[in-house]
mmCIF file with all atom_site columns, C-alpha atoms and ligand atoms in Angstrom:
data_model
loop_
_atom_site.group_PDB
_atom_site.id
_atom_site.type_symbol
_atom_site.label_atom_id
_atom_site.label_alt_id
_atom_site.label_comp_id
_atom_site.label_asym_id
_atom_site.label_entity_id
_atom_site.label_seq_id
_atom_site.pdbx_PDB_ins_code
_atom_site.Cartn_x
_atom_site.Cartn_y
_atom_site.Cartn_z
_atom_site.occupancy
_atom_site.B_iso_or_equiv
_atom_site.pdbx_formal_charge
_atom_site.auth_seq_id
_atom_site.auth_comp_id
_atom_site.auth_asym_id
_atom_site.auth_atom_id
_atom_site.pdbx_PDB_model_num
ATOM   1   C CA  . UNK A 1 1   ? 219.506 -26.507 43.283 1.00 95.00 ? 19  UNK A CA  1
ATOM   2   C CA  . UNK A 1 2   ? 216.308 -27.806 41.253 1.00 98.00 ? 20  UNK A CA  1
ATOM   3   C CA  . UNK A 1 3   ? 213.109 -28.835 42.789 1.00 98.00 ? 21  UNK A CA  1
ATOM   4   C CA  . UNK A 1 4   ? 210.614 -30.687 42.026 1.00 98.00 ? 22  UNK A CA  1
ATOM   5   C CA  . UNK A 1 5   ? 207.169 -29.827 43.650 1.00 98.00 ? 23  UNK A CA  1
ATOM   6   C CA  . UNK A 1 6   ? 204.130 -32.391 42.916 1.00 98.00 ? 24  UNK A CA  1
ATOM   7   C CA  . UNK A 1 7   ? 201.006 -31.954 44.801 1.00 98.00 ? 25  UNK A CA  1
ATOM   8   C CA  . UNK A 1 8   ? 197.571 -32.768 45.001 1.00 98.00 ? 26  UNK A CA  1
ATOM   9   C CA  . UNK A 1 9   ? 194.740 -30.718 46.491 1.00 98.00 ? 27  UNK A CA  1
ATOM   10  C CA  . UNK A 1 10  ? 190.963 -30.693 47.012 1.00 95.00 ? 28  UNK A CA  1
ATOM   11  C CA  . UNK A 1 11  ? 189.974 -27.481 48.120 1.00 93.00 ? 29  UNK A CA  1
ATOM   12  C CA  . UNK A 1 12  ? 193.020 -25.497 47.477 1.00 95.00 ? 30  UNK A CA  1
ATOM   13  C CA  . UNK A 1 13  ? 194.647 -25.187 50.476 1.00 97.00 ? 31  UNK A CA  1
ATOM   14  C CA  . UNK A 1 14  ? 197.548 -27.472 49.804 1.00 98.00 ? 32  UNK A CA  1
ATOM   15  C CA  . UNK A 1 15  ? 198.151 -25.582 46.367 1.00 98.00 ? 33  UNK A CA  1
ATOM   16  C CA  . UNK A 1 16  ? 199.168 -22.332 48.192 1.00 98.00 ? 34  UNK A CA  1
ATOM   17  C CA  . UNK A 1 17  ? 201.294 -24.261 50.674 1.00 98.00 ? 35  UNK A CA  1
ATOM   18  C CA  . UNK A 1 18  ? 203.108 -25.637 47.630 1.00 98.00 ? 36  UNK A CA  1
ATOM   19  C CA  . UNK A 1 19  ? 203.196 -22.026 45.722 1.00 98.00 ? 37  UNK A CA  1
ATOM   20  C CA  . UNK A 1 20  ? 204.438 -20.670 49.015 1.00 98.00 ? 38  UNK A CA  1
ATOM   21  C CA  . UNK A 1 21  ? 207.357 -23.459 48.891 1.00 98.00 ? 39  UNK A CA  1
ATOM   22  C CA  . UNK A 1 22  ? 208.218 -22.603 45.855 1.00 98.00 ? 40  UNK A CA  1
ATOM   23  C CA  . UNK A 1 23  ? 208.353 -18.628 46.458 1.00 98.00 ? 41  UNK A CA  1
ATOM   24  C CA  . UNK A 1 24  ? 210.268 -19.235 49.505 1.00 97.00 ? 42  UNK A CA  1
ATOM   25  C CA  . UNK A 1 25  ? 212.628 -21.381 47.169 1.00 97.00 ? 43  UNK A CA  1
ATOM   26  C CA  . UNK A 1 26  ? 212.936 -19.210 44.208 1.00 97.00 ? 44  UNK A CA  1
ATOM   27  C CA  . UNK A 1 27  ? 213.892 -16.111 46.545 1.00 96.00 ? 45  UNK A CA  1
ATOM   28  C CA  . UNK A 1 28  ? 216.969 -18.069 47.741 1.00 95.00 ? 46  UNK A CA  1
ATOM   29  C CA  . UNK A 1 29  ? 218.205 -18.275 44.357 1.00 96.00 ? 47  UNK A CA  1
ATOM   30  C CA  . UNK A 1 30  ? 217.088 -22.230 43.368 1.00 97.00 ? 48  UNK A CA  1
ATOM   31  C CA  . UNK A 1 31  ? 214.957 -23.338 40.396 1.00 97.00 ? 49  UNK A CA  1
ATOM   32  C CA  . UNK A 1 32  ? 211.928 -24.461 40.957 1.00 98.00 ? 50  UNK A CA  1
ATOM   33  C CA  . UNK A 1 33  ? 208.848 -26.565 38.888 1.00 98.00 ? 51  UNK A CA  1
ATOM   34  C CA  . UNK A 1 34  ? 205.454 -27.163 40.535 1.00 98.00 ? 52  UNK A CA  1
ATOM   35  C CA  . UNK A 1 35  ? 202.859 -29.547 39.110 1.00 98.00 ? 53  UNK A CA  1
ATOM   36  C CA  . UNK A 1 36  ? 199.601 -30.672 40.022 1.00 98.00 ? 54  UNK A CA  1
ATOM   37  C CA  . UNK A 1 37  ? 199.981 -34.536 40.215 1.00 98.00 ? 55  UNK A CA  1
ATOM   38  C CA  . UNK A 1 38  ? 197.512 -34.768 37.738 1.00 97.00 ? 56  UNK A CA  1
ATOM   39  C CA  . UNK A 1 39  ? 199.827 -33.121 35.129 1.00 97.00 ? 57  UNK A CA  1
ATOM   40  C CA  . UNK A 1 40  ? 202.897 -34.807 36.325 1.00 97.00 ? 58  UNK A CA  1
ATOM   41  C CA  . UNK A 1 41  ? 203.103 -38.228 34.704 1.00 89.00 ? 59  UNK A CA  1
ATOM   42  C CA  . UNK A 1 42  ? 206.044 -37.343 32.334 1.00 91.00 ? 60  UNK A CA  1
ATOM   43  C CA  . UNK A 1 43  ? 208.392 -35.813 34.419 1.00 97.00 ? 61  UNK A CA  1
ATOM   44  C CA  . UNK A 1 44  ? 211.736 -36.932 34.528 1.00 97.00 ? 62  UNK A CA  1
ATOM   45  C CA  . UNK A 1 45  ? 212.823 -36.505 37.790 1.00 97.00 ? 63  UNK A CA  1
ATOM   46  C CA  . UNK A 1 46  ? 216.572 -37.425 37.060 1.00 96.00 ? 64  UNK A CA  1
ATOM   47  C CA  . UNK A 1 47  ? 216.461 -33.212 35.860 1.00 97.00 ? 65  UNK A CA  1
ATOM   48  C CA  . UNK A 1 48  ? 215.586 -32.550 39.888 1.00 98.00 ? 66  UNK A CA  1
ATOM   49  C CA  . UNK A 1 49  ? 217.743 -32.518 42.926 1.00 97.00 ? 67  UNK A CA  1
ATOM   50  C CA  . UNK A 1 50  ? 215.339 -32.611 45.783 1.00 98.00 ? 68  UNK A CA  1
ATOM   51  C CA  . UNK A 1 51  ? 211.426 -33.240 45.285 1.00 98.00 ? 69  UNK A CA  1
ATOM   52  C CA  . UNK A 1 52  ? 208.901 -32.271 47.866 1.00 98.00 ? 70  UNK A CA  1
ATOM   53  C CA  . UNK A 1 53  ? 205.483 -33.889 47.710 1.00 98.00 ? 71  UNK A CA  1
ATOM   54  C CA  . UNK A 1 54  ? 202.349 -32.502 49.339 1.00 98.00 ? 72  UNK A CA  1
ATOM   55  C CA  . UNK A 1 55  ? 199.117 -33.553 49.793 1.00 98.00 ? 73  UNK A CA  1
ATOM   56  C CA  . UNK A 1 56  ? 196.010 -33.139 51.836 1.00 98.00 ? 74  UNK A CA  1
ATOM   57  C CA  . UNK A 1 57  ? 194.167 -35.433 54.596 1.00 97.00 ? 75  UNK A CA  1
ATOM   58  C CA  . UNK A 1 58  ? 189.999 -36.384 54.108 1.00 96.00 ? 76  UNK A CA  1
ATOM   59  C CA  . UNK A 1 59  ? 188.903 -39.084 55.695 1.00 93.00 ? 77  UNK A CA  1
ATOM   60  C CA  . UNK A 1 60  ? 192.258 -40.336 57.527 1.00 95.00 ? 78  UNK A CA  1
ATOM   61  C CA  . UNK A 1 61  ? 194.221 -40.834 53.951 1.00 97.00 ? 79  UNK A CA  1
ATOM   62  C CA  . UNK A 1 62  ? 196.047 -38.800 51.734 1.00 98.00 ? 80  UNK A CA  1
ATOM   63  C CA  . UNK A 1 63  ? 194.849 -38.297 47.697 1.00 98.00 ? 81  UNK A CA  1
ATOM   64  C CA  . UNK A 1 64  ? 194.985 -41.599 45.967 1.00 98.00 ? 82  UNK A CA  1
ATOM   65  C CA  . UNK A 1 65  ? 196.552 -40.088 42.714 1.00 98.00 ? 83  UNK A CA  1
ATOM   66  C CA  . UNK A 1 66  ? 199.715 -38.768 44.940 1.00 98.00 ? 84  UNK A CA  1
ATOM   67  C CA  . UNK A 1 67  ? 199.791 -42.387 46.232 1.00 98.00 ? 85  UNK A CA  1
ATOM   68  C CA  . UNK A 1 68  ? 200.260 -44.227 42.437 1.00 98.00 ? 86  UNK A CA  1
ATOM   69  C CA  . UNK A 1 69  ? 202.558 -41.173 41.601 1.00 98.00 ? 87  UNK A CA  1
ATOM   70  C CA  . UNK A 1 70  ? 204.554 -41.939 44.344 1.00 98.00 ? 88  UNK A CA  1
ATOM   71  C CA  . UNK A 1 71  ? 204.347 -45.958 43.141 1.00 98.00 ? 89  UNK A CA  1
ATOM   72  C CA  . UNK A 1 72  ? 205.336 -45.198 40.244 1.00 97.00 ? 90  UNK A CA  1
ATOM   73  C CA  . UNK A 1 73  ? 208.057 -43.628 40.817 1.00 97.00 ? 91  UNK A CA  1
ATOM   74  C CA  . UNK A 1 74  ? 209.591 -44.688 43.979 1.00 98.00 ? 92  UNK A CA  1
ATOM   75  C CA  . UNK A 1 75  ? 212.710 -46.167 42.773 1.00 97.00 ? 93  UNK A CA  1
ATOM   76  C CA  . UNK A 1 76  ? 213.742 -42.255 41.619 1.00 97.00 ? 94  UNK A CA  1
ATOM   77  C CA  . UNK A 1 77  ? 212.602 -40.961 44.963 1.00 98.00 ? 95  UNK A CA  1
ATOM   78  C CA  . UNK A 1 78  ? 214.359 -42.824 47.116 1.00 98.00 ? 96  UNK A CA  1
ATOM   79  C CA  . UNK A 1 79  ? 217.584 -42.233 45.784 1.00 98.00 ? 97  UNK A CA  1
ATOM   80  C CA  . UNK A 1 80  ? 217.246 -38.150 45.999 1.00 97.00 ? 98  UNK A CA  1
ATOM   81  C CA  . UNK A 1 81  ? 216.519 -35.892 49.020 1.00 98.00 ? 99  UNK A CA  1
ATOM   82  C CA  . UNK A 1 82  ? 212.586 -36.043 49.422 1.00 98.00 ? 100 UNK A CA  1
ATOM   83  C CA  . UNK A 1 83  ? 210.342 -33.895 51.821 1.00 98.00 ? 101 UNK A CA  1
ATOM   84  C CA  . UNK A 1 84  ? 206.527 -35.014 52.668 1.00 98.00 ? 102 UNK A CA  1
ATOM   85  C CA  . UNK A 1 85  ? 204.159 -32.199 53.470 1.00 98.00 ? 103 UNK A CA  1
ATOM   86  C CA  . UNK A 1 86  ? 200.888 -33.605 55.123 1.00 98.00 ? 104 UNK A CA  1
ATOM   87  C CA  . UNK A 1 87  ? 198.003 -31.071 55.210 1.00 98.00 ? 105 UNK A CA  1
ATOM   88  C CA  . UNK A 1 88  ? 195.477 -31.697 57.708 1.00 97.00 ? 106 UNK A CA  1
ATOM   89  C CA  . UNK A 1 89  ? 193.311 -29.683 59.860 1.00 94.00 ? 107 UNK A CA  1
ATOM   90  C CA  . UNK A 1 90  ? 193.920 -32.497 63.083 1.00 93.00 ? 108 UNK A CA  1
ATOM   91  C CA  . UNK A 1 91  ? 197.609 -30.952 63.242 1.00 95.00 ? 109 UNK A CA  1
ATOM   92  C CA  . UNK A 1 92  ? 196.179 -27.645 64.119 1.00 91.00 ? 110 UNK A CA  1
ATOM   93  C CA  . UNK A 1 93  ? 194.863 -28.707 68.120 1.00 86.00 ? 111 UNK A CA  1
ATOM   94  C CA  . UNK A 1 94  ? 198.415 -30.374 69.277 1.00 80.00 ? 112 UNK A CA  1
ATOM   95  C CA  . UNK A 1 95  ? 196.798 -33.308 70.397 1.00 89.00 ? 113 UNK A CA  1
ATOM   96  C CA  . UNK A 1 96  ? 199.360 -36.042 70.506 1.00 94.00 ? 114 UNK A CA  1
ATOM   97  C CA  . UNK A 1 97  ? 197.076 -39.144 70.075 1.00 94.00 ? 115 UNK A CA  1
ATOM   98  C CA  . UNK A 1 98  ? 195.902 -37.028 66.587 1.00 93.00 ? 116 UNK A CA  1
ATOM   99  C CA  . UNK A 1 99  ? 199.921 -36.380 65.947 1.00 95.00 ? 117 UNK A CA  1
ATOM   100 C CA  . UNK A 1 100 ? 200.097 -40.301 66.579 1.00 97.00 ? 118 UNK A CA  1
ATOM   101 C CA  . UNK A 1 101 ? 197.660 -41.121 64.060 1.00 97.00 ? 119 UNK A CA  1
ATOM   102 C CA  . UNK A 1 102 ? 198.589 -38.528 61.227 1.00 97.00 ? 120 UNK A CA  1
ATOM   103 C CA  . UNK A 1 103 ? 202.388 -40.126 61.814 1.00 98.00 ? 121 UNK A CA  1
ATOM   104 C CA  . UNK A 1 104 ? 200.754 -43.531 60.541 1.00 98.00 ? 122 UNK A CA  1
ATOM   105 C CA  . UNK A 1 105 ? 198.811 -42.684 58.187 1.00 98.00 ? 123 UNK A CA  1
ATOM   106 C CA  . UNK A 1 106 ? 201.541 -40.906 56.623 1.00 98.00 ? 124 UNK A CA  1
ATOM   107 C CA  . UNK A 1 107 ? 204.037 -43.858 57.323 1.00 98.00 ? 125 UNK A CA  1
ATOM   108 C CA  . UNK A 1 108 ? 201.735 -46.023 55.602 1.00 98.00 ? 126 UNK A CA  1
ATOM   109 C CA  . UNK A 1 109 ? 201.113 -43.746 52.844 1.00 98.00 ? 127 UNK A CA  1
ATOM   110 C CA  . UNK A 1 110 ? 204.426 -44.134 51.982 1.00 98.00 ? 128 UNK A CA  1
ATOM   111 C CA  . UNK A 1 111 ? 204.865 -47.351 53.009 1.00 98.00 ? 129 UNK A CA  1
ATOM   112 C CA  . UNK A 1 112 ? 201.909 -48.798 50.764 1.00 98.00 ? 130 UNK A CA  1
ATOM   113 C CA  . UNK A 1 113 ? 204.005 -47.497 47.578 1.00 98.00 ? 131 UNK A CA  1
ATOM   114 C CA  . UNK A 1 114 ? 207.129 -48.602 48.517 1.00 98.00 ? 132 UNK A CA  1
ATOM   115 C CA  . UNK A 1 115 ? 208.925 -45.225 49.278 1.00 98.00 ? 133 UNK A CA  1
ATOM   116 C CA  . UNK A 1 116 ? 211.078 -44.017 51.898 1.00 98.00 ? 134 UNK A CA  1
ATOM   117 C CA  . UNK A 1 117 ? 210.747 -40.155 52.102 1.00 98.00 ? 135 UNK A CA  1
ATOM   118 C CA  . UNK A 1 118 ? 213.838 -38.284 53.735 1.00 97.00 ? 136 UNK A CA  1
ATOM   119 C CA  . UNK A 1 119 ? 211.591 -36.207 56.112 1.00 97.00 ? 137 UNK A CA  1
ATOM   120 C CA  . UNK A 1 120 ? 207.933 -35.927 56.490 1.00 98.00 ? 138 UNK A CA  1
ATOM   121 C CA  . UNK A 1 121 ? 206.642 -32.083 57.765 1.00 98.00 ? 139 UNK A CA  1
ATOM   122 C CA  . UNK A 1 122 ? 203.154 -32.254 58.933 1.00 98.00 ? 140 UNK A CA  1
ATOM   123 C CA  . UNK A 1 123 ? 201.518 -28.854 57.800 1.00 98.00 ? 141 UNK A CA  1
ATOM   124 C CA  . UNK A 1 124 ? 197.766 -27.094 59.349 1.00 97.00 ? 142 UNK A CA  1
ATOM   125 C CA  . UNK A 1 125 ? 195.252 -26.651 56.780 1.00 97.00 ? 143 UNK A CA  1
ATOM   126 C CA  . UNK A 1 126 ? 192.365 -24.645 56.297 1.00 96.00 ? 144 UNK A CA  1
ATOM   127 C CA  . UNK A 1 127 ? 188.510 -24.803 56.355 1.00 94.00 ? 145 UNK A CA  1
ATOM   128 C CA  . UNK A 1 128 ? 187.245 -23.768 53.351 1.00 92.00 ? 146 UNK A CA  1
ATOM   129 C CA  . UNK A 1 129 ? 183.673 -23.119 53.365 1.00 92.00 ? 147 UNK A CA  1
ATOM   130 C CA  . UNK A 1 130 ? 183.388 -21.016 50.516 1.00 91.00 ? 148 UNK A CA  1
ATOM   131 C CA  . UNK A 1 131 ? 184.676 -24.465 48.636 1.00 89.00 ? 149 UNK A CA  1
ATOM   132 C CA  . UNK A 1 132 ? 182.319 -26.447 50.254 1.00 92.00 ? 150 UNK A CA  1
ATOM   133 C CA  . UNK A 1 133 ? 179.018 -28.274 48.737 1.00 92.00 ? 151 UNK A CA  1
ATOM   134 C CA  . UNK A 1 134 ? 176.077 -28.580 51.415 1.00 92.00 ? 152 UNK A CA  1
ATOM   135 C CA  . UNK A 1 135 ? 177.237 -31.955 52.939 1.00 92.00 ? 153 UNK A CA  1
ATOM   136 C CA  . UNK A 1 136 ? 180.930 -30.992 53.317 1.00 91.00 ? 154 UNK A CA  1
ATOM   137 C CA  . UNK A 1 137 ? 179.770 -27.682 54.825 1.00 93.00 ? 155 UNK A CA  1
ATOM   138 C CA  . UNK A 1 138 ? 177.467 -29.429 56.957 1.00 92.00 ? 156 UNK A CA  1
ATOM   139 C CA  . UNK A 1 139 ? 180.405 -32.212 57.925 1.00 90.00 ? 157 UNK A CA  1
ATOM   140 C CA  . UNK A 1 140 ? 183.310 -29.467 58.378 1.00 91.00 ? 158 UNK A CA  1
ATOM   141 C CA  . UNK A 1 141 ? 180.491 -27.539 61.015 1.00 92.00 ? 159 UNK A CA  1
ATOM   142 C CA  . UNK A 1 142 ? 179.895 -30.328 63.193 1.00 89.00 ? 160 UNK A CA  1
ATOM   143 C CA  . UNK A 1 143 ? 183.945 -31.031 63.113 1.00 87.00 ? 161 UNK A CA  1
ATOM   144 C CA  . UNK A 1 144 ? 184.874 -27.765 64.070 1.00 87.00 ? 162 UNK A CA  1
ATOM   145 C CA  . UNK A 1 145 ? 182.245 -27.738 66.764 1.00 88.00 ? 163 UNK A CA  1
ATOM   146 C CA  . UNK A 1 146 ? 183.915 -31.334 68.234 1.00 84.00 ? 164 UNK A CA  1
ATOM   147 C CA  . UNK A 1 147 ? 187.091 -29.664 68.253 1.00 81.00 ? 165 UNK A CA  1
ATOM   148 C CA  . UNK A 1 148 ? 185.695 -26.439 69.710 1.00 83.00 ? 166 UNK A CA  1
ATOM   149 C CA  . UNK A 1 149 ? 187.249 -24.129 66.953 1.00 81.00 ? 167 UNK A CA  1
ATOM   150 C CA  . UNK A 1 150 ? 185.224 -21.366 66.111 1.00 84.00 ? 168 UNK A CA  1
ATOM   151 C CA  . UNK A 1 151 ? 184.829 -20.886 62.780 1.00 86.00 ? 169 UNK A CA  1
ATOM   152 C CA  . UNK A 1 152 ? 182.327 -18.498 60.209 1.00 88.00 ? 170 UNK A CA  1
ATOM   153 C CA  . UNK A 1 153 ? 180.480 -21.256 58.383 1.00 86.00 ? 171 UNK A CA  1
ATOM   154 C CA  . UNK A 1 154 ? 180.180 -18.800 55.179 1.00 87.00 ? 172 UNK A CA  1
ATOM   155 C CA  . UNK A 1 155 ? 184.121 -18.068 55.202 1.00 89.00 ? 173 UNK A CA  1
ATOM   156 C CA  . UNK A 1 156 ? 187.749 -19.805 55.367 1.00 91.00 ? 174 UNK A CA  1
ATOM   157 C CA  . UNK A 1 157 ? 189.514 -20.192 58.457 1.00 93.00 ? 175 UNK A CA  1
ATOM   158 C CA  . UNK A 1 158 ? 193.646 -20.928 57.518 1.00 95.00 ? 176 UNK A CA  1
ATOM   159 C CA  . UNK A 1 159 ? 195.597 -22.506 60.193 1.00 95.00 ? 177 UNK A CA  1
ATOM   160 C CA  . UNK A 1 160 ? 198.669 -22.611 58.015 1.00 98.00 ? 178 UNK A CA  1
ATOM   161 C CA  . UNK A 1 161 ? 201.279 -21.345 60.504 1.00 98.00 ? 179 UNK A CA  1
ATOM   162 C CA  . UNK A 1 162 ? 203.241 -19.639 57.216 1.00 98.00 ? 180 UNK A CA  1
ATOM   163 C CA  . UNK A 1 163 ? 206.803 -18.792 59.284 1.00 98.00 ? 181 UNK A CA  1
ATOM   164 C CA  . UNK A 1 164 ? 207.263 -22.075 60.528 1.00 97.00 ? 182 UNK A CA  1
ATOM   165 C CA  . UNK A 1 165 ? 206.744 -23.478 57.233 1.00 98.00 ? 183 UNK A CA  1
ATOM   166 C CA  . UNK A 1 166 ? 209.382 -21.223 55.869 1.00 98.00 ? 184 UNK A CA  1
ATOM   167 C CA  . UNK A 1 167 ? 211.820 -22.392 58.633 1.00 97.00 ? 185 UNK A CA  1
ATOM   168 C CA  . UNK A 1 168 ? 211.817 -26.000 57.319 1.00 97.00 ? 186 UNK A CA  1
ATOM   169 C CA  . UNK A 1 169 ? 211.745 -24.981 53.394 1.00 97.00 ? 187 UNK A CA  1
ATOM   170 C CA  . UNK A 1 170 ? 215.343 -22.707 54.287 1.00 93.00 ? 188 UNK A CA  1
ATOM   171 C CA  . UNK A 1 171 ? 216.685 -25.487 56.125 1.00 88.00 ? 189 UNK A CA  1
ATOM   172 C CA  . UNK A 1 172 ? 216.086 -28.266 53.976 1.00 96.00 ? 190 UNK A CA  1
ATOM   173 C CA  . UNK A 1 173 ? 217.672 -30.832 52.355 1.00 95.00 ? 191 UNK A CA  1
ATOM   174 C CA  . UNK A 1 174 ? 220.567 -29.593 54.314 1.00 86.00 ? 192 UNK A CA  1
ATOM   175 C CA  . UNK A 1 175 ? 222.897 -32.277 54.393 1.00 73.00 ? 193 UNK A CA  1
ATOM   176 C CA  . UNK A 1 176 ? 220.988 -34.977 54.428 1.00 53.00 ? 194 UNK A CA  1
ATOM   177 C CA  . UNK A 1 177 ? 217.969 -36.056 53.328 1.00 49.00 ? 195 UNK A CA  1
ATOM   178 C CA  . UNK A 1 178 ? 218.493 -38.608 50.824 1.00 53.00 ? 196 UNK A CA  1
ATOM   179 C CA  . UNK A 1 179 ? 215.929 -41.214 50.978 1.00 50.00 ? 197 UNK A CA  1
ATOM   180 C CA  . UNK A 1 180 ? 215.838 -43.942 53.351 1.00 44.00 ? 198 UNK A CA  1
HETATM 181 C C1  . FMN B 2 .   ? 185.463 -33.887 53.552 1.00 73.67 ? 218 FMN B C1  1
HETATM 182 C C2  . FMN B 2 .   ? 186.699 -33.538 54.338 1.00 73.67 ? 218 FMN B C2  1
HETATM 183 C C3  . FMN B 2 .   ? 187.308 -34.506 55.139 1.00 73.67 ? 218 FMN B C3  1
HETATM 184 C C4  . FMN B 2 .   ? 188.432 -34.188 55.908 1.00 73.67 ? 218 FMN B C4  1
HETATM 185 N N1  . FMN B 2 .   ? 189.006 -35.147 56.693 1.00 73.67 ? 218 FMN B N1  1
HETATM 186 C C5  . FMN B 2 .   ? 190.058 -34.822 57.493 1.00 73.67 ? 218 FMN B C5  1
HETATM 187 C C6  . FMN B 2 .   ? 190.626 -35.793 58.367 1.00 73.67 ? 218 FMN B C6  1
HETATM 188 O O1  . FMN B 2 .   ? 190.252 -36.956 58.390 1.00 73.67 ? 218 FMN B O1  1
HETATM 189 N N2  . FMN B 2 .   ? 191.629 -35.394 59.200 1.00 73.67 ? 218 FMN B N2  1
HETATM 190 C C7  . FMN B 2 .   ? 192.095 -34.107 59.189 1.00 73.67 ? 218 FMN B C7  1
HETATM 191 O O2  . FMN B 2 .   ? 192.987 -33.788 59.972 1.00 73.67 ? 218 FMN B O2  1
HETATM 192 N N3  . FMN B 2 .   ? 191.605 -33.169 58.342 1.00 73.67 ? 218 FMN B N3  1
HETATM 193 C C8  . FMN B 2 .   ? 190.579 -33.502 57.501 1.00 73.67 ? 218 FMN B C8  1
HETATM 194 N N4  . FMN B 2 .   ? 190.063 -32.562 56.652 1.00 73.67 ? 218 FMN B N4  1
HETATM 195 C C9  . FMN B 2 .   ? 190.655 -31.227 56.614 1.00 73.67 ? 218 FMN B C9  1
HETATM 196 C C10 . FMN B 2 .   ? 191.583 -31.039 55.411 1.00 73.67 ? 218 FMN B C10 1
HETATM 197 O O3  . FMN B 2 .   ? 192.747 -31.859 55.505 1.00 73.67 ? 218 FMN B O3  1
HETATM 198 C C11 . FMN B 2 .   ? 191.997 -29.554 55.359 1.00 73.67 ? 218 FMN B C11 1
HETATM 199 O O4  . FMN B 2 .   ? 190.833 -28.793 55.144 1.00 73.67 ? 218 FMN B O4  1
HETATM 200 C C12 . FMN B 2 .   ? 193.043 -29.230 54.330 1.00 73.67 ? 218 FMN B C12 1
HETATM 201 O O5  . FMN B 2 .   ? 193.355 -27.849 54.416 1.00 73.67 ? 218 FMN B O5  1
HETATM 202 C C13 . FMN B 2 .   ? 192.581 -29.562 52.912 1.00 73.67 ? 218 FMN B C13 1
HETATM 203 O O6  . FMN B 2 .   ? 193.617 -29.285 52.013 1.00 73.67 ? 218 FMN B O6  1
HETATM 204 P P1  . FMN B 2 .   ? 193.313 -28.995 50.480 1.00 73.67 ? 218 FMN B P1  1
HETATM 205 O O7  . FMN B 2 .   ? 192.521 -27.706 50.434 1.00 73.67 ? 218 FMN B O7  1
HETATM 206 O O8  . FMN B 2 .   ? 194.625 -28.863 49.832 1.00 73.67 ? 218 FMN B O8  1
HETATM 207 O O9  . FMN B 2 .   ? 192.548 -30.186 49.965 1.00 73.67 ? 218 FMN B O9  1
HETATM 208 C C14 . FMN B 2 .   ? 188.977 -32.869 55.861 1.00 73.67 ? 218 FMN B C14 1
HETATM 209 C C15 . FMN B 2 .   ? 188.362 -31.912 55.030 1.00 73.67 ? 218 FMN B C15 1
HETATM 210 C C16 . FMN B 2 .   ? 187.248 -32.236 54.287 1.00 73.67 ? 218 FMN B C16 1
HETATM 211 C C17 . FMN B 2 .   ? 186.613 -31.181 53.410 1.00 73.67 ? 218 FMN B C17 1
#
């Protein structure tokens, strides 16, 4: 098969999730194209059979560009198999009200530009202090202390739990998965 992989990313993070995807893909024989959103706004997705888009939470929302890509190109989307990774670090403490809200915000997400993705795979994250400006730093400390994860505030901390990921990237489309 050919896939399409668009994401967008602030610290990194959700770039290596995406280059993992695509490794994991490319091993089992498929062809595979990976863009930053930014670079993305001439593909043709009619040359893909499954796209997976990925982006990362800040604030409660995902990146605004992956939103108008998505817009833009809904009509394409939702008539292929599509697969929604949602990088957050909330995921990571399997609390169910934070499941609850990262469900909405990613049903709204897509939603808002009028797409209906085939699955949506919600994916742990990573501090990244060595990416981080003073504020952020200063921010992602008193965040991890709320959620009582210990973290070095002069290193990364990946919560990216890399074989389960690779359990839904084998298994997918599958059968289904068109849109809607
Ligand atoms: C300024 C900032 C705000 C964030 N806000 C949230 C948030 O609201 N909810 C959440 O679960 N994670 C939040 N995160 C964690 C990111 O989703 C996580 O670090 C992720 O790995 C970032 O992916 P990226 O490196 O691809 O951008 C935030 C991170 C930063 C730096």
């Amino acid at each position: 098969m050919r896939y399409l992989i668009i994401y967008a990313t602030t610290e990194g993070q959700t770039r290596k999730i995406c280059r993992f995807c695509a490794d994991q893909l490319n091993s089992q024989g498929h062809s595979v194209e990976m863009l930053r959103v930014g670079d993305a706004e001439d593909v043709e997705l009619a040359l893909f059979d499954a796209v997976i888009l990925a982006g990362s939470i800040h604030i409660g929302r995902l990146q605004a560009e992956l939103g108008d890509f998505v817009a833009t190109h809904a009509p394409a989307l939702n008539v292929r198999p599509t697969l929604l990774l949602v990088v957050s670090l909330a995921i990571a403490g399997d609390d169910p009200k934070d499941r609850a809200e990262l469900d909405s915000i990613a049903q709204e997400f897509a939603d808002d530009a009028g797409w209906k993705p085939g699955r949506i795979e919600h994916v742990a994250g990573a501090f990244r202090f060595t990416e981080y400006d003073f504020f952020r730093s200063l921010a992602m400390r008193w965040i991890a202390r709320q959620r009582g994860q210990k973290i070095d505030p002069h290193g990364d901390k990946e919560y990216t739990d890399w074989p389960a990921l690779a359990e839904v990237i084998s298994g997918w489309p599958g059968d289904g998965g068109a849109g809607g």
